[in-house]
Amino acid sequence: MTEKKDIKAMELSALCDFVAELGEKPFRARQLYEWMHKKLVPSVDAMTNLPKAFREEIKTRAEYVSLRTVRRLESGIDGTRKYLFGLADNNVIESVFMRYRHGNSVCVSSQVGCRMGCKFCASTLDGLVRNLNASEMLEQVYRIQADVGERISNVVVMGSGEPLDNFDALVRFIRLLSCEEGLLISQRNITVSTCGLVPEIERLAEERLSVTLALSLHAADDETRRILMPIANRYPLSEVLPACRQYFEKTGRRLTFEYSLVAGVNDKDEDAGRLAGLIGDMHGHVNLIPVNPIKERNYRQSDRRRVEAFKEALMRRGINATVRREMGRDIGGACGQLRKGYLEKGERAF
Ligand code: SAH
């Protein structure tokens, strides 16, 4: 038996071929595509204008990827929602919905777990389980838009996983998400965050997408960076930063630098000075994130005064910096901690 095709991960042209193979007319491909990517139905049976026999054929020949909502938490403070989704193989992933003045944003996961090993991050503690398919990444946005009932205008690939370690699925996801026949989310409103995989940053620049690249910097010198991020052993700043600069030059998209402030490790004024020296001419924006402590490690958050002082030190040197507002404080479980808690306690605890 041939493997079932993941139709939700197919671009329209491939779907047309698939539909032709089943002996159906091309307009059926368009209908099918709309049901999946515009009407966001959770099952093939819900595609009511397709003939029953065709729906049955699809179910036999194709896999219809759809996520199951295992748990949903909603903040009473700012409307942030955190979702724990179940995959067909019973793995779980988490995604977040955030409401901003500029629109609704979803934070998606790109892998189950992660193999990058950043020391402060909960997603990587148990290593990588597997990559997500483009359809599983899309479904996070689709299920959330359907649940909230409002248009999602921004997507950040900042959930669990390293998106550039799952390159092909990521690019497919971006193309489908921004496609005219689908949700048509502007590529300018999609941000891909990476720990700094140099060859893949270069590859992404070649894809000619107009997504924003966010680099997780977290330190302004290699020595400190290596303490926090093992990937810094492989790619020093002298390689990562030129790759980012090249991304900016090829795409014209301004860069974002993420910098999680860890008390006593990377939060001194001296670090801010070094950071300004490093990225001063790169037209980037620095996103400061007071680190979310995880119980498995001893890292502490810099206090509010230190965070402000760090920001001021950057601003004085002409670097645009903002402190990331903490969303959904009352529902906790930031950055992969919801899934981790779920795995430790088991489903019944929820
Ligand atoms: N693999 C991607 C996406 C990771 S999550 C990357 O490395 O960029 C998005 C951001 O949150 C990254 O900058 C990541 O380093 C940061 N992050 C992860 N856990 C964190 C924590 N506990 N506190 C603060 N920032 C964290």
Short mmCIF file of C-alpha atoms and ligand atoms in Angstrom, two decimals:
data_model
loop_
_atom_site.label_atom_id
_atom_site.label_comp_id
_atom_site.label_asym_id
_atom_site.label_seq_id
_atom_site.Cartn_x
_atom_site.Cartn_y
_atom_site.Cartn_z
CA MET A 1 0.00 0.00 0.00
CA THR A 2 1.27 3.45 -0.82
CA GLU A 3 1.62 5.86 2.04
CA LYS A 4 -1.36 8.12 2.67
CA LYS A 5 -0.82 11.64 1.41
CA ASP A 6 -0.87 14.57 3.78
CA ILE A 7 -3.21 16.74 1.72
CA LYS A 8 -3.16 19.70 4.09
CA ALA A 9 0.56 20.13 3.47
CA MET A 10 0.09 20.29 -0.33
CA GLU A 11 0.27 23.48 -2.34
CA LEU A 12 -2.69 24.00 -4.66
CA SER A 13 -0.88 22.71 -7.75
CA ALA A 14 0.03 19.43 -6.01
CA LEU A 15 -3.52 19.11 -4.76
CA CYS A 16 -4.78 19.52 -8.34
CA ASP A 17 -2.56 16.58 -9.37
CA PHE A 18 -3.86 14.50 -6.48
CA VAL A 19 -7.47 15.26 -7.36
CA ALA A 20 -6.80 14.44 -11.03
CA GLU A 21 -5.36 11.08 -9.96
CA LEU A 22 -8.68 10.38 -8.28
CA GLY A 23 -10.44 11.16 -11.54
CA GLU A 24 -12.05 14.38 -10.32
CA LYS A 25 -12.23 17.76 -12.05
CA PRO A 26 -9.75 20.56 -11.14
CA PHE A 27 -12.43 22.74 -9.51
CA ARG A 28 -12.77 20.05 -6.84
CA ALA A 29 -9.15 20.71 -5.84
CA ARG A 30 -9.97 24.36 -5.29
CA GLN A 31 -13.02 23.44 -3.20
CA LEU A 32 -10.99 20.99 -1.15
CA TYR A 33 -8.26 23.57 -0.64
CA GLU A 34 -10.81 26.13 0.55
CA TRP A 35 -12.34 23.74 3.03
CA MET A 36 -8.93 23.04 4.50
CA HIS A 37 -7.24 26.44 4.39
CA LYS A 38 -10.04 28.98 4.46
CA LYS A 39 -13.03 27.38 6.12
CA LEU A 40 -10.71 25.49 8.45
CA VAL A 41 -12.94 22.46 8.89
CA PRO A 42 -11.68 19.82 11.32
CA SER A 43 -12.71 16.82 9.18
CA VAL A 44 -13.33 15.67 5.62
CA ASP A 45 -16.94 14.88 6.51
CA ALA A 46 -17.59 18.57 7.10
CA MET A 47 -16.86 19.37 3.41
CA THR A 48 -20.52 19.31 2.50
CA ASN A 49 -20.34 20.45 -1.13
CA LEU A 50 -18.08 17.56 -2.11
CA PRO A 51 -19.81 14.37 -3.31
CA LYS A 52 -19.95 11.70 -0.64
CA ALA A 53 -18.06 9.20 -2.79
CA PHE A 54 -15.25 11.70 -3.32
CA ARG A 55 -15.05 12.37 0.42
CA GLU A 56 -14.77 8.65 1.08
CA GLU A 57 -12.05 8.36 -1.54
CA ILE A 58 -10.13 11.20 0.10
CA LYS A 59 -10.39 9.50 3.46
CA THR A 60 -9.02 6.27 2.01
CA ARG A 61 -6.18 7.81 0.04
CA ALA A 62 -5.18 10.73 2.21
CA GLU A 63 -4.42 11.60 5.76
CA TYR A 64 -6.39 14.56 7.07
CA VAL A 65 -4.22 16.15 9.75
CA SER A 66 -6.22 17.80 12.49
CA LEU A 67 -5.22 18.68 16.02
CA ARG A 68 -7.15 17.71 19.11
CA THR A 69 -7.42 20.32 21.84
CA VAL A 70 -6.23 18.57 24.99
CA ARG A 71 -6.27 21.61 27.20
CA ARG A 72 -7.01 25.30 26.88
CA LEU A 73 -6.21 27.99 29.41
CA GLU A 74 -7.49 31.55 29.12
CA SER A 75 -6.08 34.55 30.93
CA GLY A 76 -8.54 36.73 32.81
CA ILE A 77 -6.07 39.62 32.53
CA ASP A 78 -5.38 40.05 28.84
CA GLY A 79 -7.27 37.33 26.96
CA THR A 80 -4.15 35.31 26.18
CA ARG A 81 -4.99 31.67 25.52
CA LYS A 82 -2.62 28.74 25.82
CA TYR A 83 -3.41 25.53 24.02
CA LEU A 84 -2.11 22.04 24.43
CA PHE A 85 -2.79 20.15 21.20
CA GLY A 86 -2.67 16.40 20.69
CA LEU A 87 -1.17 14.98 17.48
CA ALA A 88 -2.24 11.76 15.72
CA ASP A 89 0.65 9.86 17.36
CA ASN A 90 -0.39 11.17 20.80
CA ASN A 91 2.49 13.58 21.16
CA VAL A 92 1.47 16.96 22.52
CA ILE A 93 2.55 20.46 21.55
CA GLU A 94 1.65 23.90 22.78
CA SER A 95 0.62 27.10 21.05
CA VAL A 96 -0.36 30.52 22.33
CA PHE A 97 -2.91 33.13 21.23
CA MET A 98 -2.17 36.75 22.11
CA ARG A 99 -4.22 39.86 21.53
CA TYR A 100 -2.26 43.01 20.70
CA ARG A 101 -3.26 46.47 19.61
CA HIS A 102 -1.86 45.74 16.15
CA GLY A 103 -3.80 42.48 15.77
CA ASN A 104 -4.15 38.90 16.90
CA SER A 105 -1.03 36.82 17.11
CA VAL A 106 -0.38 33.09 17.38
CA CYS A 107 2.86 31.55 18.59
CA VAL A 108 3.40 28.15 16.98
CA SER A 109 5.67 25.21 17.76
CA SER A 110 7.82 23.76 14.99
CA GLN A 111 9.00 20.53 16.65
CA VAL A 112 7.98 18.18 19.44
CA GLY A 113 10.78 19.00 21.88
CA CYS A 114 14.05 20.43 20.61
CA ARG A 115 17.67 19.35 20.33
CA MET A 116 19.38 22.73 20.65
CA GLY A 117 19.87 22.49 24.40
CA CYS A 118 19.58 26.17 25.42
CA LYS A 119 20.08 26.13 29.16
CA PHE A 120 17.13 28.28 30.24
CA CYS A 121 14.55 26.68 27.93
CA ALA A 122 12.02 24.04 29.02
CA SER A 123 11.32 22.76 25.50
CA THR A 124 14.72 21.18 25.14
CA LEU A 125 15.02 19.37 28.48
CA ASP A 126 13.94 15.99 27.05
CA GLY A 127 15.54 16.50 23.63
CA LEU A 128 13.91 16.27 20.23
CA VAL A 129 11.03 13.84 19.75
CA ARG A 130 10.24 14.66 16.12
CA ASN A 131 9.71 17.39 13.56
CA LEU A 132 6.22 18.73 12.92
CA ASN A 133 4.78 18.59 9.41
CA ALA A 134 3.69 21.79 7.69
CA SER A 135 0.09 20.65 8.23
CA GLU A 136 0.62 20.30 11.98
CA MET A 137 2.08 23.80 12.09
CA LEU A 138 -0.82 25.22 10.06
CA GLU A 139 -3.35 23.44 12.22
CA GLN A 140 -2.15 25.32 15.30
CA VAL A 141 -3.16 28.58 13.61
CA TYR A 142 -6.34 27.11 12.12
CA ARG A 143 -7.69 25.58 15.31
CA ILE A 144 -6.97 28.78 17.22
CA GLN A 145 -8.59 31.06 14.63
CA ALA A 146 -11.65 28.77 14.61
CA ASP A 147 -11.77 28.72 18.41
CA VAL A 148 -11.33 32.47 18.92
CA GLY A 149 -13.57 33.38 15.99
CA GLU A 150 -11.39 36.32 15.02
CA ARG A 151 -8.87 36.77 12.25
CA ILE A 152 -5.26 35.94 13.09
CA SER A 153 -3.00 38.57 11.51
CA ASN A 154 0.40 37.70 12.95
CA VAL A 155 2.26 34.45 13.45
CA VAL A 156 5.50 33.97 15.35
CA VAL A 157 7.37 30.69 15.10
CA MET A 158 8.60 30.96 18.67
CA GLY A 159 7.01 27.97 20.35
CA SER A 160 8.80 24.71 21.09
CA GLY A 161 11.46 23.64 18.62
CA GLU A 162 14.04 25.18 16.36
CA PRO A 163 12.25 26.13 13.13
CA LEU A 164 15.40 26.15 11.00
CA ASP A 165 16.12 22.59 12.16
CA ASN A 166 12.88 21.67 10.35
CA PHE A 167 13.58 23.79 7.30
CA ASP A 168 11.46 22.29 4.51
CA ALA A 169 8.31 22.03 6.61
CA LEU A 170 8.84 25.60 7.83
CA VAL A 171 9.09 27.04 4.32
CA ARG A 172 6.06 25.05 3.18
CA PHE A 173 4.14 26.28 6.23
CA ILE A 174 5.00 29.91 5.43
CA ARG A 175 3.96 29.56 1.78
CA LEU A 176 0.63 27.92 2.64
CA LEU A 177 -0.12 30.38 5.43
CA SER A 178 0.46 33.38 3.20
CA CYS A 179 -1.26 31.89 0.16
CA GLU A 180 -4.09 33.82 -1.46
CA GLU A 181 -6.44 30.85 -1.43
CA GLY A 182 -5.79 30.29 2.27
CA LEU A 183 -5.67 32.60 5.28
CA LEU A 184 -3.51 35.08 3.38
CA ILE A 185 -1.43 36.06 6.39
CA SER A 186 1.13 38.52 5.11
CA GLN A 187 4.68 37.21 5.18
CA ARG A 188 5.65 40.53 6.71
CA ASN A 189 3.56 39.53 9.71
CA ILE A 190 5.31 36.19 10.14
CA THR A 191 8.40 35.98 12.35
CA VAL A 192 10.81 33.05 12.44
CA SER A 193 12.97 32.85 15.54
CA THR A 194 16.24 30.93 15.44
CA CYS A 195 19.04 30.12 17.86
CA GLY A 196 21.39 30.84 14.97
CA LEU A 197 21.86 27.97 12.50
CA VAL A 198 24.11 29.71 9.98
CA PRO A 199 23.68 27.56 6.84
CA GLU A 200 19.91 27.58 7.28
CA ILE A 201 19.78 31.36 7.78
CA GLU A 202 21.61 31.64 4.46
CA ARG A 203 19.21 29.18 2.86
CA LEU A 204 16.20 31.09 4.18
CA ALA A 205 17.53 34.28 2.60
CA GLU A 206 17.60 32.45 -0.74
CA GLU A 207 13.92 31.48 -0.45
CA ARG A 208 12.99 35.10 -1.13
CA LEU A 209 10.30 35.18 1.49
CA SER A 210 9.57 38.41 3.29
CA VAL A 211 9.35 37.02 6.79
CA THR A 212 11.04 38.68 9.75
CA LEU A 213 14.05 36.88 11.15
CA ALA A 214 14.56 36.95 14.90
CA LEU A 215 17.92 35.86 16.21
CA SER A 216 18.13 34.54 19.75
CA LEU A 217 21.29 36.29 20.81
CA HIS A 218 21.12 36.27 24.62
CA ALA A 219 24.76 37.33 24.96
CA ALA A 220 27.10 39.79 23.30
CA ASP A 221 30.23 37.65 23.50
CA ASP A 222 30.87 34.03 22.56
CA GLU A 223 32.03 32.99 25.99
CA THR A 224 28.78 33.99 27.71
CA ARG A 225 26.72 32.78 24.77
CA ARG A 226 28.29 29.33 25.00
CA ILE A 227 27.26 29.10 28.66
CA LEU A 228 23.61 29.66 27.73
CA MET A 229 23.43 28.14 24.24
CA PRO A 230 25.41 25.07 23.15
CA ILE A 231 24.84 26.00 19.50
CA ALA A 232 27.30 28.88 20.04
CA ASN A 233 30.08 26.28 20.08
CA ARG A 234 29.28 25.44 16.49
CA TYR A 235 28.49 28.92 15.19
CA PRO A 236 30.32 31.82 16.80
CA LEU A 237 28.99 35.37 16.60
CA SER A 238 31.51 36.11 13.86
CA GLU A 239 29.51 33.76 11.62
CA VAL A 240 25.96 34.25 12.90
CA LEU A 241 25.88 38.03 12.64
CA PRO A 242 27.15 38.21 9.04
CA ALA A 243 24.52 35.62 8.08
CA CYS A 244 21.84 37.84 9.63
CA ARG A 245 23.23 40.90 7.93
CA GLN A 246 23.06 39.05 4.63
CA TYR A 247 19.44 38.09 5.38
CA PHE A 248 18.62 41.77 5.87
CA GLU A 249 20.41 42.76 2.69
CA LYS A 250 18.71 40.12 0.57
CA THR A 251 15.20 40.50 1.93
CA GLY A 252 15.11 44.11 3.14
CA ARG A 253 13.49 42.87 6.34
CA ARG A 254 14.67 44.43 9.59
CA LEU A 255 16.09 42.00 12.10
CA THR A 256 14.97 41.33 15.62
CA PHE A 257 17.44 40.28 18.30
CA GLU A 258 16.05 38.42 21.25
CA TYR A 259 17.89 38.83 24.49
CA SER A 260 16.67 37.00 27.59
CA LEU A 261 18.03 38.70 30.66
CA VAL A 262 19.47 36.32 33.23
CA ALA A 263 20.51 37.85 36.56
CA GLY A 264 24.28 38.04 36.94
CA VAL A 265 24.96 36.21 33.67
CA ASN A 266 24.30 38.64 30.79
CA ASP A 267 22.58 41.70 32.27
CA LYS A 268 25.37 44.14 33.15
CA ASP A 269 25.69 47.59 31.56
CA GLU A 270 28.95 46.34 30.14
CA ASP A 271 27.00 43.60 28.29
CA ALA A 272 24.64 46.24 26.91
CA GLY A 273 27.60 48.26 25.68
CA ARG A 274 29.11 45.24 23.98
CA LEU A 275 25.75 44.36 22.45
CA ALA A 276 25.39 47.87 21.04
CA GLY A 277 28.87 47.61 19.53
CA LEU A 278 27.98 44.29 17.96
CA ILE A 279 24.70 45.18 16.28
CA GLY A 280 24.85 48.98 16.17
CA ASP A 281 24.89 49.20 12.40
CA MET A 282 22.45 46.37 11.67
CA HIS A 283 19.16 48.32 11.80
CA GLY A 284 17.78 45.76 14.19
CA HIS A 285 15.47 45.89 17.12
CA VAL A 286 16.25 44.29 20.48
CA ASN A 287 13.54 42.41 22.30
CA LEU A 288 14.46 42.08 25.97
CA ILE A 289 12.86 39.17 27.79
CA PRO A 290 13.34 38.80 31.55
CA VAL A 291 14.13 35.08 31.66
CA ASN A 292 11.28 32.81 32.77
CA PRO A 293 12.89 30.66 35.44
CA ILE A 294 12.39 26.91 35.04
CA LYS A 295 12.62 24.64 38.04
CA GLU A 296 15.25 22.39 36.45
CA ARG A 297 17.81 25.23 36.40
CA ASN A 298 19.01 27.93 38.74
CA TYR A 299 18.70 30.90 36.45
CA ARG A 300 17.02 33.95 37.93
CA GLN A 301 15.24 36.86 36.30
CA SER A 302 17.01 40.22 36.35
CA ASP A 303 14.98 42.60 38.50
CA ARG A 304 12.85 45.29 36.95
CA ARG A 305 15.37 48.07 37.61
CA ARG A 306 18.18 46.12 35.96
CA VAL A 307 15.99 45.38 32.94
CA GLU A 308 15.16 49.07 32.55
CA ALA A 309 18.80 50.08 33.02
CA PHE A 310 19.86 47.57 30.38
CA LYS A 311 17.29 48.93 27.99
CA GLU A 312 18.37 52.52 28.68
CA ALA A 313 22.00 51.60 28.09
CA LEU A 314 21.04 50.31 24.65
CA MET A 315 18.82 53.27 23.83
CA ARG A 316 21.59 55.71 24.79
CA ARG A 317 23.73 54.05 22.14
CA GLY A 318 21.02 54.43 19.52
CA ILE A 319 19.72 50.86 19.65
CA ASN A 320 15.99 50.40 19.48
CA ALA A 321 14.97 48.17 22.41
CA THR A 322 11.73 47.10 24.05
CA VAL A 323 10.98 44.90 27.00
CA ARG A 324 8.62 42.10 26.09
CA ARG A 325 5.41 42.45 28.00
CA GLU A 326 4.54 39.33 29.91
CA MET A 327 1.25 37.97 28.58
CA GLY A 328 -1.12 35.65 30.38
CA ARG A 329 0.69 35.93 33.70
CA ASP A 330 -2.22 34.27 35.53
CA ILE A 331 -2.11 31.16 33.36
CA GLY A 332 1.64 30.67 33.73
CA GLY A 333 3.47 27.94 31.92
CA ALA A 334 5.58 30.09 29.60
CA CYS A 335 7.89 28.71 26.91
CA GLY A 336 7.24 24.98 26.79
CA GLN A 337 6.38 24.64 30.44
CA LEU A 338 2.74 23.76 29.86
CA ARG A 339 3.67 20.66 27.85
CA LYS A 340 6.39 19.74 30.31
CA GLY A 341 3.97 19.95 33.24
CA TYR A 342 1.44 17.87 31.32
CA LEU A 343 3.98 15.15 30.56
CA GLU A 344 5.13 15.02 34.17
CA LYS A 345 1.69 14.96 35.75
CA GLY A 346 -0.13 12.92 33.15
CA GLU A 347 -3.38 13.76 31.45
CA ARG A 348 -5.56 13.08 34.48
CA ALA A 349 -4.01 15.93 36.42
CA PHE A 350 -5.71 18.32 34.03
N1 SAH B 1 14.37 27.81 18.68
C1 SAH B 1 13.95 29.16 18.45
C2 SAH B 1 12.61 29.48 19.11
C3 SAH B 1 12.69 29.39 20.59
S1 SAH B 1 11.47 30.16 21.60
C4 SAH B 1 15.02 30.10 18.97
O1 SAH B 1 15.95 29.64 19.60
O2 SAH B 1 14.93 31.29 18.70
C5 SAH B 1 11.56 31.87 21.35
C6 SAH B 1 12.48 32.65 22.26
O3 SAH B 1 12.24 32.42 23.64
C7 SAH B 1 13.96 32.34 22.02
O4 SAH B 1 14.66 33.54 21.97
C8 SAH B 1 14.32 31.55 23.25
O5 SAH B 1 15.70 31.59 23.49
C9 SAH B 1 13.48 32.23 24.30
N2 SAH B 1 13.25 31.45 25.53
C10 SAH B 1 13.08 30.12 25.66
N3 SAH B 1 12.89 29.79 26.94
C11 SAH B 1 12.94 30.93 27.64
C12 SAH B 1 12.81 31.25 29.01
N4 SAH B 1 12.60 30.30 29.93
N5 SAH B 1 12.90 32.54 29.36
C13 SAH B 1 13.10 33.51 28.45
N6 SAH B 1 13.23 33.28 27.15
C14 SAH B 1 13.16 32.01 26.73
#
